[in-house]
């Protein structure tokens, strides 16, 4: 069995361990992921539903399945609002927000999807100067 990777939300209420093999790692630039993350794209790792072991806070998770969508869901900690791992709506996949993981999943993004919906400022954002802290 591959290595267990711990994950937790911002407040620490929701905690789990996941393990690979990870099937896919996508950066999704669709306008729904922009809304749900409040950011340029969602980083999602997909694996089989059996590859998770919940450690805490499963009862503090809220699931929102977007009514007019086939696949889209927003699943988050009710205490801090962080996105947490969830089962796809058809039950076939476990979707793990990469930022939820505390350790390196040892898989890198394989694709940028819904690329044509990316923000107009995306490229400039990537090219902007880098600082390790707030710039002075
Ligand atoms: Zn939380
Ligand atoms: Zn998306």
CSV table of C-alpha atoms and ligand atoms in Angstrom, one decimal:
chain,number,residue,atom,x,y,z
A,1,UNK,CA,0.0,0.0,0.0
A,2,UNK,CA,1.3,3.5,-0.8
A,3,UNK,CA,2.1,6.0,1.9
A,4,UNK,CA,-0.6,7.7,4.0
A,5,UNK,CA,-0.8,11.4,3.5
A,6,UNK,CA,-2.4,13.5,6.2
A,7,UNK,CA,-4.9,16.3,5.5
A,8,UNK,CA,-6.6,18.9,7.5
A,9,UNK,CA,-8.8,22.0,7.2
A,10,UNK,CA,-7.7,25.4,8.3
A,11,UNK,CA,-9.2,25.1,11.8
A,12,UNK,CA,-8.2,21.4,12.2
A,13,UNK,CA,-11.7,20.1,12.8
A,14,UNK,CA,-11.7,17.9,9.7
A,15,UNK,CA,-8.8,15.5,9.4
A,16,UNK,CA,-8.2,12.5,7.4
A,17,UNK,CA,-5.5,10.4,5.7
A,18,UNK,CA,-5.5,9.5,2.1
A,19,UNK,CA,-3.3,7.3,0.0
A,20,UNK,CA,-2.6,6.7,-3.7
A,21,UNK,CA,-2.4,5.6,-6.3
A,22,UNK,CA,-3.7,8.9,-7.4
A,23,UNK,CA,-5.4,8.8,-10.8
A,24,UNK,CA,-5.3,12.4,-11.8
A,25,UNK,CA,-4.3,15.9,-10.6
A,26,UNK,CA,-6.0,18.7,-12.5
A,27,UNK,CA,-6.0,22.4,-12.1
A,28,UNK,CA,-9.5,23.5,-13.0
A,29,UNK,CA,-10.0,27.0,-14.3
A,30,UNK,CA,-13.8,26.8,-14.8
A,31,UNK,CA,-15.9,29.7,-13.5
A,32,UNK,CA,-17.6,27.5,-10.9
A,33,UNK,CA,-14.2,26.6,-9.4
A,34,UNK,CA,-13.3,30.2,-9.4
A,35,UNK,CA,-16.4,31.0,-7.3
A,36,UNK,CA,-15.8,28.1,-4.9
A,37,UNK,CA,-12.2,28.7,-4.3
A,38,UNK,CA,-12.3,32.5,-4.6
A,39,UNK,CA,-9.1,32.1,-6.6
A,40,UNK,CA,-7.8,31.5,-10.1
A,41,UNK,CA,-8.3,27.8,-10.2
A,42,UNK,CA,-9.0,24.7,-8.1
A,43,UNK,CA,-6.3,22.1,-7.6
A,44,UNK,CA,-8.0,18.7,-7.4
A,45,UNK,CA,-6.5,15.2,-7.0
A,46,UNK,CA,-8.6,12.2,-7.8
A,47,UNK,CA,-8.4,8.7,-6.4
A,48,UNK,CA,-10.6,5.8,-5.6
A,49,UNK,CA,-13.2,6.2,-2.9
A,50,UNK,CA,-11.7,3.5,-0.7
A,51,UNK,CA,-8.4,5.5,-0.3
A,52,UNK,CA,-9.5,7.7,2.5
A,53,UNK,CA,-9.5,7.2,6.3
A,54,UNK,CA,-11.4,9.8,8.2
A,55,UNK,CA,-9.8,10.8,11.5
A,56,UNK,CA,-12.0,13.6,12.8
A,57,UNK,CA,-14.8,16.0,12.0
A,58,UNK,CA,-16.7,14.1,9.4
A,59,UNK,CA,-19.9,15.4,11.1
A,60,UNK,CA,-18.8,19.0,10.6
A,61,UNK,CA,-18.8,18.7,6.8
A,62,UNK,CA,-21.4,20.4,4.6
A,63,UNK,CA,-22.0,19.4,1.1
A,64,UNK,CA,-23.5,21.6,-1.6
A,65,UNK,CA,-24.3,20.0,-4.9
A,66,UNK,CA,-24.9,22.7,-7.5
A,67,UNK,CA,-28.5,22.0,-8.7
A,68,UNK,CA,-28.1,22.9,-12.3
A,69,UNK,CA,-24.8,21.0,-12.7
A,70,UNK,CA,-24.2,17.3,-13.3
A,71,UNK,CA,-20.9,17.0,-11.4
A,72,UNK,CA,-20.2,20.1,-9.5
A,73,UNK,CA,-20.0,20.1,-5.7
A,74,UNK,CA,-18.6,22.3,-3.0
A,75,UNK,CA,-17.8,20.4,0.2
A,76,UNK,CA,-16.4,22.2,3.2
A,77,UNK,CA,-15.8,22.4,6.9
A,78,UNK,CA,-18.7,24.1,8.6
A,79,UNK,CA,-16.3,25.7,11.1
A,80,UNK,CA,-13.8,27.3,8.9
A,81,UNK,CA,-15.1,27.0,5.3
A,82,UNK,CA,-12.0,25.1,4.0
A,83,UNK,CA,-12.7,22.7,1.2
A,84,UNK,CA,-12.4,19.1,2.2
A,85,UNK,CA,-12.2,15.7,0.3
A,86,UNK,CA,-15.5,14.4,-1.1
A,87,UNK,CA,-17.1,11.7,-3.1
A,88,UNK,CA,-18.0,12.7,-6.7
A,89,UNK,CA,-21.8,12.9,-7.2
A,90,UNK,CA,-21.8,9.6,-9.1
A,91,UNK,CA,-19.8,8.0,-6.3
A,92,UNK,CA,-17.0,6.8,-8.6
A,93,UNK,CA,-14.2,9.0,-7.4
A,94,UNK,CA,-12.8,10.7,-4.3
A,95,UNK,CA,-11.9,14.3,-5.0
A,96,UNK,CA,-9.2,15.8,-2.9
A,97,UNK,CA,-8.6,19.5,-2.8
A,98,UNK,CA,-4.7,19.6,-3.0
A,99,UNK,CA,-4.5,22.4,-0.5
A,100,UNK,CA,-6.2,20.3,2.1
A,101,UNK,CA,-3.2,18.0,2.2
A,102,UNK,CA,-0.5,18.6,4.8
A,103,UNK,CA,2.2,16.5,3.1
A,104,UNK,CA,3.4,16.2,-0.5
A,105,UNK,CA,1.1,13.9,-2.5
A,106,UNK,CA,4.1,13.2,-4.8
A,107,UNK,CA,2.0,13.8,-7.9
A,108,UNK,CA,2.2,17.0,-9.9
A,109,UNK,CA,-0.6,18.6,-11.9
A,110,UNK,CA,-1.1,16.8,-15.2
A,111,UNK,CA,-3.4,19.3,-16.9
A,112,UNK,CA,-5.1,22.7,-16.8
A,113,UNK,CA,-8.7,22.1,-17.6
A,114,UNK,CA,-11.4,24.5,-18.7
A,115,UNK,CA,-8.5,26.6,-19.8
A,116,UNK,CA,-10.7,28.9,-22.0
A,117,UNK,CA,-12.5,30.1,-18.8
A,118,UNK,CA,-9.3,31.1,-17.1
A,119,UNK,CA,-9.2,34.7,-15.7
A,120,UNK,CA,-8.0,37.4,-18.1
A,121,UNK,CA,-5.4,38.3,-15.5
A,122,UNK,CA,-4.1,34.7,-15.0
A,123,UNK,CA,-0.8,35.0,-17.0
A,124,UNK,CA,0.1,38.3,-15.6
A,125,UNK,CA,-0.5,36.9,-12.1
A,126,UNK,CA,2.0,34.1,-12.7
A,127,UNK,CA,4.5,36.5,-14.1
A,128,UNK,CA,4.2,39.1,-11.3
A,129,UNK,CA,7.2,39.6,-9.0
A,130,UNK,CA,7.6,37.1,-6.2
A,131,UNK,CA,7.9,37.9,-2.5
A,132,UNK,CA,8.3,35.5,0.4
A,133,UNK,CA,6.1,37.8,2.6
A,134,UNK,CA,3.9,40.8,2.1
A,135,UNK,CA,5.9,43.3,0.1
A,136,UNK,CA,7.0,46.4,2.1
B,1,LIG,ZN1,-12.2,23.6,9.6
B,2,LIG,ZN1,-13.9,23.6,-12.2
